[in-house]
Amino acid sequence: MRSRDRKFQKSDEFSKMFFFIFFFVVIGIIFTGLPRLAIPVGVAYVMGHLLMPLMQRLERLGLSRTLAITLIFAAIVIITIYPIIKLLPILAEEAENFQYYIPKIEKFIGATYVNLRNEVYQRTGLELGDKTLIDLVTYLKDGSRNLLMNLPQYLASLLEWMLLVPLFLFFYMKEVESVKRAILRLTPNSIFEKFYFLSHQFNNQLGGYIFAKIVEASIVGIIITTGLWIMEIRFAFLLGLIAMITNIIPYVGPILGLFPAILLALAEYGISSNFWAVIILYAIANVIDLALVFPILVSKIVDLHPLLVVASVILGSQLLGVVGMVISIPMVAAIKLIIHEIYLEIYPTGKE
Amino acid sequence: MSYEKEISEKIEKRQPLPAKLDISVIKYFWQASPFTSSHRDHVPKFLRKIEVLKHFSDNELRILSKYLHKRTFSATETIFRQGDKGVGFYFVYSGHVEAIVSSESAQEMGEITNTASKHVVSLERKDYFGELALLQENNIRSATVIAKSSCDLLGIFKPDLENLIEEWPTVAARLLQAISIIVADRFYLISQEVGHLKYKILQLENK
């Protein structure tokens, strides 16, 4: 009787484990296979992480959860509607102007290149090939043309997101606990404690990382935008936005954000006081970021070696492009957490 | 003849009346009905019966019960092993579990042998175990706990405690108070034991 009992229990445990893993594999396949679904869900998850503490505070005041979420949504709309209405036309205008600006940059690059080639030829007697240059210019042209050609498509998906993200966000905030409990109920007994503890730790790390990154990017974006705007540099808002978005990518991002600014400043002003002012502004913004914001906010949350960070960013860009660069750090942090746990399992450190 | 007429006739004739409504039977059927949500109250009621949680108010127990996870184990299933990292504190809701402490040497051999080094404690409904996991940073389980029969356990885990501290600080304080009482009682017993043993050692040395 007892052995039969044990047999039954083993198969039960096995099927639970199988179902549990199957569940996650299916979710993983759905999300990697359907970026149209995965991106709004991801955005909703990130925003949910940010808004959750606010919701809990409102709930503690005695509001029902639905009312708390509705209030938060209303507040977001009211707070963001004025800047969006003000900023969007400026950004649109700048983006449109930028397109007419490309030939100027192209000409500038060409002229600089001819100078450089002449100089190199005079000094060393070597002739530089122009393959790289032609590649670069065609890349720039194609890139901007593609952007303009696909603009309606981008706008359409933006509209889709504007509808889907609030929807997902609402239900994420409303149901997150019951979903968590449902997943925990599926978890087999043998891995329950480990799974619960690890997923909780990872969620906390990820939430902290996202929060820190958004604060960091906003600080850098605001410094650069206001600086450029005060100096009356063209495309101040566009450049500020680019700097803010690229700042999310660790280490490599600030350089990516600087690149368009240098090109524009060189093409517009040449090597003049304005050009140096732009460089100094970017340097100041990044020094503030590196010296103050990053050590205080980000590095404490994700405890990764700088080399590992750079390596994972490169790997992420190789596999998934820009999205890969952004999500690589949380992914590596999760993998590190799991490996550390397995390490402790295999090499117990004795009694601590 | 209608029921009312029958009753009034019986009253007139001073005959014994039929049995009154049995409230407890009705209550039983009411609670057994799948449409009432009274099974939700079972966990707070169960917690009420636990001695160490006597400082909780009824409402606090209701909140605490939302943070507990009911885990079902079948007979002979291991709940956790000695030497595992622990994050959970369990109450036995139903069934029997057995805590087995094997001595250091048996552990090092890599197996739990059936020798005298084994120390077994049987736990039943309303008993609890694993409370140190909530207090220690890196808790290592000091015993193996195995389900003796199929059983339901109510577990609260470190992440739950963290959420509880954030969301209901008073309930978290009550829970920690309860665990402190358990730990303090045990510490008192152990220090008494140590005093006793020291005295015995002294006696042996003097001989």
Coordinates of C-alpha atoms in Angstrom, one line a residue:
Chain A
M1 CA 0.0 0.0 0.0
R2 CA 2.7 2.4 1.0
S3 CA 4.9 1.7 -2.0
R4 CA 1.9 2.3 -4.3
D5 CA 1.3 5.5 -2.5
R6 CA 4.9 6.6 -3.1
K7 CA 4.7 5.7 -6.8
F8 CA 1.6 7.7 -7.2
Q9 CA 3.2 10.7 -5.5
K10 CA 6.3 10.5 -7.7
S11 CA 4.3 10.5 -10.9
D12 CA 2.2 13.4 -9.4
E13 CA 5.3 15.4 -8.7
F14 CA 6.7 14.6 -12.1
S15 CA 3.6 15.8 -13.9
K16 CA 3.4 18.9 -11.8
M17 CA 7.0 19.7 -12.7
F18 CA 6.4 19.0 -16.3
F19 CA 3.3 21.2 -16.4
F20 CA 5.2 24.0 -14.6
I21 CA 8.1 24.0 -17.1
F22 CA 5.7 23.6 -20.0
F23 CA 3.8 26.7 -18.8
F24 CA 6.9 28.8 -18.8
V25 CA 8.1 27.5 -22.2
V26 CA 4.8 28.3 -23.8
I27 CA 4.8 31.8 -22.3
G28 CA 8.4 32.3 -23.6
I29 CA 7.5 31.1 -27.1
I30 CA 4.5 33.3 -27.2
F31 CA 6.5 36.4 -26.2
T32 CA 9.5 35.8 -28.4
G33 CA 7.3 34.9 -31.4
L34 CA 5.0 37.8 -31.1
P35 CA 6.8 41.1 -30.5
R36 CA 3.7 42.9 -31.3
L37 CA 2.2 41.5 -28.1
A38 CA 5.5 41.3 -26.1
I39 CA 6.4 45.0 -26.4
P40 CA 3.2 46.5 -25.0
V41 CA 3.2 43.8 -22.3
G42 CA 6.8 44.7 -21.5
V43 CA 6.0 48.4 -21.4
A44 CA 3.0 47.8 -19.2
Y45 CA 5.1 45.6 -16.8
V46 CA 7.8 48.3 -16.5
M47 CA 5.2 51.0 -15.9
G48 CA 3.4 48.8 -13.4
H49 CA 6.6 48.3 -11.5
L50 CA 7.0 52.0 -11.2
L51 CA 3.4 52.8 -10.3
M52 CA 2.8 49.9 -7.8
P53 CA 4.1 51.7 -4.7
L54 CA 1.9 54.7 -5.4
M55 CA -1.1 52.3 -5.8
Q56 CA -0.3 50.6 -2.5
R57 CA -0.1 53.9 -0.7
L58 CA -3.5 55.0 -2.1
E59 CA -4.9 51.6 -1.1
R60 CA -3.7 52.0 2.4
L61 CA -5.7 55.2 2.6
G62 CA -8.8 53.0 2.2
L63 CA -9.4 53.4 -1.6
S64 CA -10.4 50.3 -3.5
R65 CA -7.8 49.1 -6.0
T66 CA -9.8 50.0 -9.1
L67 CA -10.4 53.5 -7.8
A68 CA -6.7 53.9 -6.9
I69 CA -5.7 52.8 -10.4
T70 CA -8.2 55.1 -12.0
L71 CA -6.9 58.0 -10.0
I72 CA -3.4 57.2 -11.0
F73 CA -4.3 57.0 -14.7
A74 CA -6.2 60.3 -14.5
A75 CA -3.2 62.0 -12.8
I76 CA -0.9 60.7 -15.5
V77 CA -3.1 62.0 -18.2
I78 CA -3.4 65.4 -16.5
I79 CA 0.3 65.7 -15.8
T80 CA 1.6 64.6 -19.2
I81 CA -1.0 66.1 -21.5
Y82 CA 0.4 69.7 -21.4
P83 CA 4.1 68.8 -22.0
I84 CA 3.1 66.4 -24.7
I85 CA 0.9 68.9 -26.5
K86 CA 3.8 71.5 -26.2
L87 CA 6.6 69.1 -27.0
L88 CA 5.2 67.0 -29.8
P89 CA 4.9 69.7 -32.4
I90 CA 8.5 70.9 -31.6
L91 CA 9.8 67.4 -31.9
A92 CA 7.9 66.7 -35.1
E93 CA 9.2 70.0 -36.6
E94 CA 12.7 69.2 -35.6
A95 CA 12.4 65.7 -37.1
E96 CA 11.1 67.1 -40.3
N97 CA 13.9 69.7 -40.5
F98 CA 16.4 67.0 -39.8
Q99 CA 15.5 65.3 -43.0
Y100 CA 16.4 68.4 -45.0
Y101 CA 19.6 68.6 -43.0
I102 CA 21.0 65.3 -44.1
P103 CA 22.5 66.5 -47.4
K104 CA 24.3 69.2 -45.5
I105 CA 25.9 66.5 -43.2
E106 CA 26.7 64.4 -46.2
K107 CA 28.5 67.3 -47.9
F108 CA 30.3 68.1 -44.7
I109 CA 31.5 64.5 -44.3
G110 CA 32.6 64.4 -47.9
A111 CA 34.6 67.7 -47.6
T112 CA 36.2 66.6 -44.3
Y113 CA 37.1 63.3 -45.9
V114 CA 38.7 64.9 -49.0
N115 CA 40.8 67.1 -46.7
L116 CA 41.8 64.2 -44.6
R117 CA 42.7 62.1 -47.6
N118 CA 44.9 64.9 -49.0
E119 CA 46.6 65.3 -45.7
V120 CA 47.3 61.6 -45.3
Y121 CA 48.5 61.4 -48.9
Q122 CA 50.9 64.4 -48.4
R123 CA 52.3 63.1 -45.2
T124 CA 52.6 59.3 -45.8
G125 CA 52.1 58.9 -49.5
L126 CA 49.3 56.4 -49.0
E127 CA 45.9 56.7 -50.6
L128 CA 42.8 56.1 -48.5
G129 CA 40.0 54.1 -50.1
D130 CA 36.5 55.7 -50.0
K131 CA 34.6 52.5 -49.4
T132 CA 33.9 53.1 -45.8
L133 CA 32.8 56.6 -46.5
I134 CA 30.4 55.6 -49.2
D135 CA 29.0 52.9 -46.9
L136 CA 28.5 55.4 -44.1
V137 CA 26.7 57.9 -46.3
T138 CA 24.5 55.4 -47.9
Y139 CA 23.7 54.0 -44.5
L140 CA 22.7 57.4 -43.2
K141 CA 20.6 58.1 -46.3
D142 CA 18.9 54.7 -46.3
G143 CA 18.3 54.9 -42.6
S144 CA 16.6 58.2 -42.7
R145 CA 14.6 57.3 -45.9
N146 CA 13.4 54.1 -44.3
L147 CA 12.4 56.0 -41.2
L148 CA 10.3 58.4 -43.3
M149 CA 8.9 55.7 -45.5
N150 CA 7.8 53.6 -42.5
L151 CA 6.5 56.5 -40.6
P152 CA 2.8 55.7 -41.1
Q153 CA 3.5 52.1 -39.9
Y154 CA 5.3 53.4 -36.8
L155 CA 2.4 55.8 -36.1
A156 CA -0.1 52.9 -36.5
S157 CA 1.8 50.7 -34.1
L158 CA 2.2 53.7 -31.7
L159 CA -1.6 54.1 -31.8
E160 CA -2.0 50.4 -31.1
W161 CA 0.3 50.7 -28.1
M162 CA -1.5 53.8 -26.8
L163 CA -4.5 51.6 -26.7
L164 CA -3.0 48.4 -25.5
V165 CA -0.5 49.6 -22.9
P166 CA -3.0 51.3 -20.6
L167 CA -5.2 48.2 -21.0
F168 CA -2.5 45.8 -20.0
L169 CA -1.3 48.2 -17.3
F170 CA -4.7 48.4 -15.7
F171 CA -5.1 44.6 -15.5
Y172 CA -1.5 44.1 -14.5
M173 CA -1.9 46.4 -11.6
K174 CA -5.3 45.0 -10.7
E175 CA -4.5 41.2 -10.9
V176 CA -0.8 40.9 -10.3
E177 CA -1.2 39.3 -6.9
S178 CA -3.7 36.7 -8.0
V179 CA -1.6 35.8 -11.0
K180 CA 1.4 35.4 -8.8
R181 CA -0.5 33.2 -6.4
A182 CA -1.8 31.1 -9.3
I183 CA 1.7 30.6 -10.6
L184 CA 2.9 29.7 -7.1
R185 CA 0.1 27.2 -6.8
L186 CA 1.4 25.5 -9.9
T187 CA 4.9 25.4 -8.5
P188 CA 5.9 21.8 -7.5
N189 CA 6.6 21.3 -3.8
S190 CA 10.3 20.3 -4.3
I191 CA 11.3 23.7 -5.8
F192 CA 8.7 25.9 -4.2
E193 CA 10.8 27.7 -1.7
K194 CA 13.7 28.3 -4.0
F195 CA 11.5 29.4 -6.9
Y196 CA 9.5 31.8 -4.8
F197 CA 12.6 33.4 -3.1
L198 CA 14.6 33.7 -6.4
S199 CA 11.7 35.2 -8.4
H200 CA 11.0 37.6 -5.6
Q201 CA 14.6 38.7 -5.5
F202 CA 14.8 39.0 -9.2
N203 CA 11.6 41.0 -9.4
N204 CA 12.9 43.4 -6.7
Q205 CA 16.2 43.8 -8.6
L206 CA 14.5 44.4 -11.9
G207 CA 12.1 46.9 -10.4
G208 CA 14.9 48.8 -8.7
Y209 CA 17.0 48.7 -11.9
I210 CA 14.1 50.0 -14.1
F211 CA 13.4 52.8 -11.6
A212 CA 17.0 53.8 -11.4
K213 CA 17.5 53.7 -15.2
I214 CA 14.5 55.9 -15.8
V215 CA 15.5 58.5 -13.2
E216 CA 19.1 58.4 -14.6
A217 CA 17.9 58.8 -18.2
S218 CA 15.5 61.7 -17.3
I219 CA 18.3 63.6 -15.4
V220 CA 20.7 63.3 -18.4
G221 CA 17.9 64.1 -20.9
I222 CA 16.8 67.2 -19.0
I223 CA 20.4 68.5 -18.5
I224 CA 21.2 68.1 -22.2
T225 CA 17.9 69.5 -23.5
T226 CA 17.9 72.6 -21.3
G227 CA 21.6 73.2 -22.0
L228 CA 21.2 72.9 -25.8
W229 CA 18.0 75.0 -25.6
I230 CA 19.7 77.8 -23.6
M231 CA 22.6 77.8 -26.1
E232 CA 20.1 77.9 -28.9
I233 CA 21.6 75.0 -30.7
R234 CA 19.3 73.6 -33.4
F235 CA 17.4 70.4 -32.8
A236 CA 17.8 70.8 -29.0
F237 CA 14.8 68.7 -28.2
L238 CA 15.5 66.0 -30.7
L239 CA 19.1 65.6 -29.5
G240 CA 18.0 65.7 -25.9
L241 CA 15.5 62.9 -26.6
I242 CA 18.1 60.8 -28.4
A243 CA 20.6 61.3 -25.5
M244 CA 17.9 60.3 -23.0
I245 CA 16.9 57.1 -24.9
T246 CA 20.5 56.0 -25.6
N247 CA 21.4 56.6 -21.9
I248 CA 19.3 53.6 -21.0
I249 CA 22.1 51.4 -22.6
P250 CA 24.9 51.2 -20.1
Y251 CA 28.4 52.4 -21.0
V252 CA 27.9 52.3 -24.8
G253 CA 24.8 54.5 -24.7
P254 CA 26.2 57.9 -23.9
I255 CA 28.7 57.6 -26.8
L256 CA 25.8 56.7 -29.1
G257 CA 23.9 59.7 -27.9
L258 CA 26.9 62.0 -28.4
F259 CA 27.5 60.9 -32.0
P260 CA 24.6 62.7 -33.7
A261 CA 25.2 65.8 -31.6
I262 CA 28.9 66.0 -32.8
L263 CA 28.0 65.5 -36.4
L264 CA 25.3 68.1 -36.3
A265 CA 27.4 70.7 -34.4
L266 CA 30.3 70.1 -36.8
A267 CA 28.1 70.5 -39.9
E268 CA 26.3 73.5 -38.5
Y269 CA 29.0 75.5 -36.8
G270 CA 32.4 73.9 -37.7
I271 CA 35.0 73.7 -35.0
S272 CA 33.9 76.9 -33.2
S273 CA 33.0 77.9 -29.7
N274 CA 29.5 76.5 -30.2
F275 CA 30.9 73.1 -31.0
W276 CA 33.1 73.0 -27.9
A277 CA 30.1 74.2 -25.8
V278 CA 28.1 71.2 -27.0
I279 CA 31.0 68.8 -26.2
I280 CA 31.4 70.3 -22.8
L281 CA 27.6 70.1 -22.1
Y282 CA 27.6 66.4 -23.0
A283 CA 30.7 65.9 -20.9
I284 CA 29.1 67.6 -17.9
A285 CA 25.9 65.6 -18.2
N286 CA 27.8 62.4 -18.4
V287 CA 30.1 63.3 -15.6
I288 CA 27.1 64.0 -13.3
D289 CA 25.6 60.7 -14.4
L290 CA 28.8 58.7 -13.9
A291 CA 29.9 60.4 -10.7
L292 CA 26.6 60.9 -8.9
V293 CA 23.6 59.1 -10.4
F294 CA 25.1 55.8 -11.5
P295 CA 27.0 54.9 -8.3
I296 CA 24.1 55.9 -6.0
L297 CA 21.2 54.4 -8.0
V298 CA 22.2 51.8 -10.5
S299 CA 25.3 50.0 -9.5
K300 CA 24.0 49.1 -6.0
I301 CA 21.0 47.5 -7.5
V302 CA 22.6 45.4 -10.1
D303 CA 25.8 44.1 -8.7
L304 CA 27.7 43.3 -12.0
H305 CA 31.3 43.8 -12.9
P306 CA 31.7 46.6 -15.5
L307 CA 33.4 44.1 -18.0
L308 CA 30.5 41.8 -17.6
V309 CA 28.1 44.7 -18.3
V310 CA 29.9 45.7 -21.5
A311 CA 30.2 42.1 -22.7
S312 CA 26.4 41.5 -22.1
V313 CA 25.5 44.7 -23.9
I314 CA 27.6 43.6 -26.9
L315 CA 26.0 40.2 -26.8
G316 CA 22.6 41.7 -26.5
S317 CA 23.1 44.0 -29.5
Q318 CA 24.4 41.0 -31.5
L319 CA 21.3 38.9 -30.7
L320 CA 18.4 41.4 -30.6
G321 CA 19.7 44.8 -31.7
V322 CA 18.8 47.9 -29.7
V323 CA 16.2 46.0 -27.6
G324 CA 18.8 43.5 -26.7
M325 CA 21.1 46.2 -25.5
V326 CA 18.4 47.5 -23.2
I327 CA 17.2 44.2 -21.7
S328 CA 20.7 42.6 -21.6
I329 CA 21.5 43.9 -18.1
P330 CA 18.4 42.6 -16.3
M331 CA 18.7 39.3 -18.1
V332 CA 22.4 38.8 -17.1
A333 CA 21.5 39.9 -13.5
A334 CA 18.8 37.1 -13.4
I335 CA 21.2 34.5 -14.8
K336 CA 23.8 35.5 -12.3
L337 CA 21.3 35.1 -9.5
I338 CA 20.4 31.6 -10.6
I339 CA 24.0 30.6 -11.2
H340 CA 24.9 31.8 -7.7
E341 CA 22.1 29.8 -6.2
I342 CA 23.1 26.6 -8.1
Y343 CA 26.8 27.3 -7.1
L344 CA 25.7 27.4 -3.4
E345 CA 23.8 24.2 -3.9
I346 CA 26.8 22.4 -5.4
Y347 CA 29.5 23.9 -3.2
P348 CA 27.8 24.4 0.2
T349 CA 29.8 26.9 2.2
G350 CA 29.1 25.0 5.4
K351 CA 27.4 26.6 8.4
E352 CA 27.1 30.3 8.0
Chain B
M1 CA -55.4 19.7 8.2
S2 CA -53.0 22.6 8.0
Y3 CA -49.9 22.8 10.1
E4 CA -51.1 25.9 11.9
K5 CA -54.4 24.3 12.9
E6 CA -52.6 21.2 14.1
I7 CA -50.3 23.3 16.3
S8 CA -53.1 25.5 17.7
E9 CA -55.2 22.3 18.4
K10 CA -52.2 20.8 20.2
I11 CA -51.8 24.0 22.3
E12 CA -55.5 23.9 23.2
K13 CA -55.4 20.3 24.1
R14 CA -52.1 20.9 26.0
Q15 CA -50.4 18.2 24.0
P16 CA -46.6 18.1 23.6
L17 CA -45.5 20.2 20.6
P18 CA -43.3 18.8 17.8
A19 CA -39.6 19.5 18.0
K20 CA -38.4 23.0 17.3
L21 CA -36.1 24.1 14.5
D22 CA -32.7 22.7 15.0
I23 CA -30.5 25.7 14.5
S24 CA -27.2 23.8 14.5
V25 CA -28.5 21.5 11.7
I26 CA -29.4 24.5 9.6
K27 CA -26.1 26.1 10.3
Y28 CA -24.4 22.9 9.2
F29 CA -26.2 22.9 5.9
W30 CA -25.6 26.6 5.5
Q31 CA -21.9 26.1 5.9
A32 CA -21.8 23.0 3.7
S33 CA -23.4 24.9 0.9
P34 CA -20.9 25.5 -1.9
F35 CA -22.5 28.9 -2.5
T36 CA -21.4 30.4 0.8
S37 CA -17.9 31.7 1.0
S38 CA -17.5 30.5 4.6
H39 CA -14.7 28.2 3.7
R40 CA -12.6 31.4 3.4
D41 CA -13.0 31.9 7.1
H42 CA -11.5 28.5 7.9
V43 CA -7.9 29.7 7.8
P44 CA -8.4 32.6 10.2
K45 CA -10.4 30.4 12.5
F46 CA -7.7 27.8 12.4
L47 CA -5.1 30.5 13.2
R48 CA -7.2 31.6 16.1
K49 CA -6.7 28.3 17.8
I50 CA -2.9 28.6 17.7
E51 CA -1.5 29.5 21.1
V52 CA 1.4 31.7 19.9
L53 CA -0.9 33.9 17.7
K54 CA -3.1 34.9 20.6
H55 CA -2.0 38.5 20.4
F56 CA -3.5 38.9 17.0
S57 CA -6.9 40.5 16.6
D58 CA -9.5 38.7 14.4
N59 CA -8.9 41.3 11.6
E60 CA -5.2 40.9 11.8
L61 CA -5.6 37.1 11.5
R62 CA -7.7 37.7 8.5
I63 CA -5.0 39.8 6.9
L64 CA -2.3 37.3 7.8
S65 CA -4.3 34.5 6.3
K66 CA -4.2 36.3 2.9
Y67 CA -0.4 36.1 3.0
L68 CA -0.2 32.4 3.8
H69 CA 0.2 29.8 1.1
K70 CA -1.6 26.5 1.4
R71 CA 0.7 23.7 0.2
T72 CA -0.5 20.1 -0.1
F73 CA 1.9 17.3 0.4
S74 CA 1.2 13.6 -0.2
A75 CA 2.4 11.0 2.3
T76 CA 6.2 10.4 2.5
E77 CA 6.9 13.5 0.5
T78 CA 9.8 15.6 1.8
I79 CA 8.9 19.1 2.9
F80 CA 12.5 20.2 3.3
R81 CA 15.8 18.6 4.0
Q82 CA 18.3 19.2 6.7
G83 CA 21.1 21.5 5.4
D84 CA 18.8 23.1 2.8
K85 CA 18.5 26.8 2.6
G86 CA 15.2 27.7 4.2
V87 CA 12.9 30.7 3.6
G88 CA 9.6 29.4 5.0
F89 CA 7.7 29.0 8.3
Y90 CA 4.9 26.4 8.3
F91 CA 1.8 25.7 10.3
V92 CA 0.3 22.2 10.1
Y93 CA -3.2 22.7 8.9
S94 CA -4.1 19.0 8.7
G95 CA -2.3 15.7 8.7
H96 CA 0.9 14.6 10.4
V97 CA 4.5 15.5 9.7
E98 CA 7.7 14.2 11.2
A99 CA 10.9 16.2 11.8
I100 CA 14.0 14.1 11.8
V101 CA 17.3 15.4 13.0
S102 CA 20.3 13.2 12.1
S103 CA 23.6 13.8 13.8
E104 CA 26.6 15.5 12.2
S105 CA 28.4 12.3 11.4
A106 CA 25.5 10.7 9.6
Q107 CA 25.1 13.8 7.6
E108 CA 28.8 13.8 6.6
M109 CA 28.4 10.2 5.4
G110 CA 25.9 11.6 2.9
E111 CA 23.0 9.5 4.1
I112 CA 20.5 9.5 6.9
T113 CA 20.9 6.1 8.5
N114 CA 18.5 4.3 10.7
T115 CA 20.8 4.4 13.7
A116 CA 20.3 5.9 17.2
S117 CA 21.7 9.2 16.0
K118 CA 18.2 9.9 14.6
H119 CA 15.9 12.1 16.6
V120 CA 12.3 12.2 15.6
V121 CA 9.6 14.7 16.5
S122 CA 6.0 14.1 15.4
L123 CA 4.0 17.3 14.6
E124 CA 0.2 17.5 14.2
R125 CA -2.5 20.0 13.5
K126 CA -1.8 23.4 15.1
D127 CA 1.9 22.7 15.4
Y128 CA 4.5 24.8 13.5
F129 CA 8.0 24.5 12.3
G130 CA 10.8 26.4 10.5
E131 CA 10.3 29.7 12.3
L132 CA 14.0 30.5 12.2
A133 CA 13.9 30.8 8.4
L134 CA 12.0 34.0 8.7
L135 CA 14.5 35.5 11.1
Q136 CA 17.9 34.4 9.8
E137 CA 19.6 36.0 6.8
N138 CA 20.9 32.6 5.5
N139 CA 18.9 30.0 7.2
I140 CA 20.1 26.4 7.0
R141 CA 17.4 23.9 7.9
S142 CA 18.4 22.0 11.0
A143 CA 16.0 19.0 10.4
T144 CA 14.4 17.1 7.7
V145 CA 10.6 17.3 7.7
I146 CA 8.6 14.6 6.0
A147 CA 4.9 14.3 5.5
K148 CA 3.7 11.2 7.5
S149 CA 0.2 11.3 5.9
S150 CA -1.1 13.4 3.2
C151 CA -1.3 16.9 4.7
D152 CA -2.0 20.5 4.2
L153 CA 0.5 23.1 5.4
L154 CA 0.1 26.9 5.7
G155 CA 3.4 28.5 4.9
I156 CA 4.6 32.1 5.1
F157 CA 7.9 32.9 3.3
K158 CA 10.5 35.6 3.4
P159 CA 9.0 37.5 0.4
D160 CA 5.6 37.4 2.1
L161 CA 7.1 38.8 5.3
E162 CA 8.7 41.6 3.3
N163 CA 5.4 42.5 1.6
L164 CA 3.6 42.3 5.0
I165 CA 6.1 44.7 6.5
E166 CA 5.5 47.1 3.7
E167 CA 1.7 46.8 3.5
W168 CA 0.6 45.9 7.0
P169 CA 3.3 46.9 9.5
T170 CA 1.3 46.1 12.6
V171 CA 0.4 42.6 11.4
A172 CA 4.1 42.0 10.5
A173 CA 5.1 43.2 14.0
R174 CA 2.6 40.8 15.6
L175 CA 3.9 38.0 13.5
L176 CA 7.5 38.8 14.5
Q177 CA 6.4 39.1 18.1
A178 CA 4.9 35.6 17.9
I179 CA 8.1 34.2 16.4
S180 CA 10.1 36.0 19.0
I181 CA 8.1 34.4 21.7
I182 CA 8.7 31.0 20.2
V183 CA 12.4 31.7 19.9
A184 CA 12.7 33.3 23.3
D185 CA 11.0 30.3 25.0
R186 CA 13.3 27.9 23.3
F187 CA 16.3 30.0 24.1
Y188 CA 15.3 30.0 27.8
L189 CA 15.0 26.2 27.8
I190 CA 18.3 25.8 26.1
S191 CA 20.2 28.1 28.4
Q192 CA 18.7 26.2 31.4
E193 CA 19.8 23.0 29.8
V194 CA 23.3 24.4 29.2
G195 CA 23.4 25.5 32.9
H196 CA 22.4 22.1 34.0
L197 CA 25.0 20.4 31.8
K198 CA 27.7 22.8 32.9
Y199 CA 26.9 21.9 36.5
K200 CA 27.1 18.2 35.6
I201 CA 30.5 18.6 33.9
L202 CA 31.7 20.4 37.0
Q203 CA 30.6 17.6 39.1
L204 CA 32.3 15.0 36.9
E205 CA 35.5 17.0 36.9
N206 CA 35.5 17.2 40.7
K207 CA 35.3 13.5 41.0

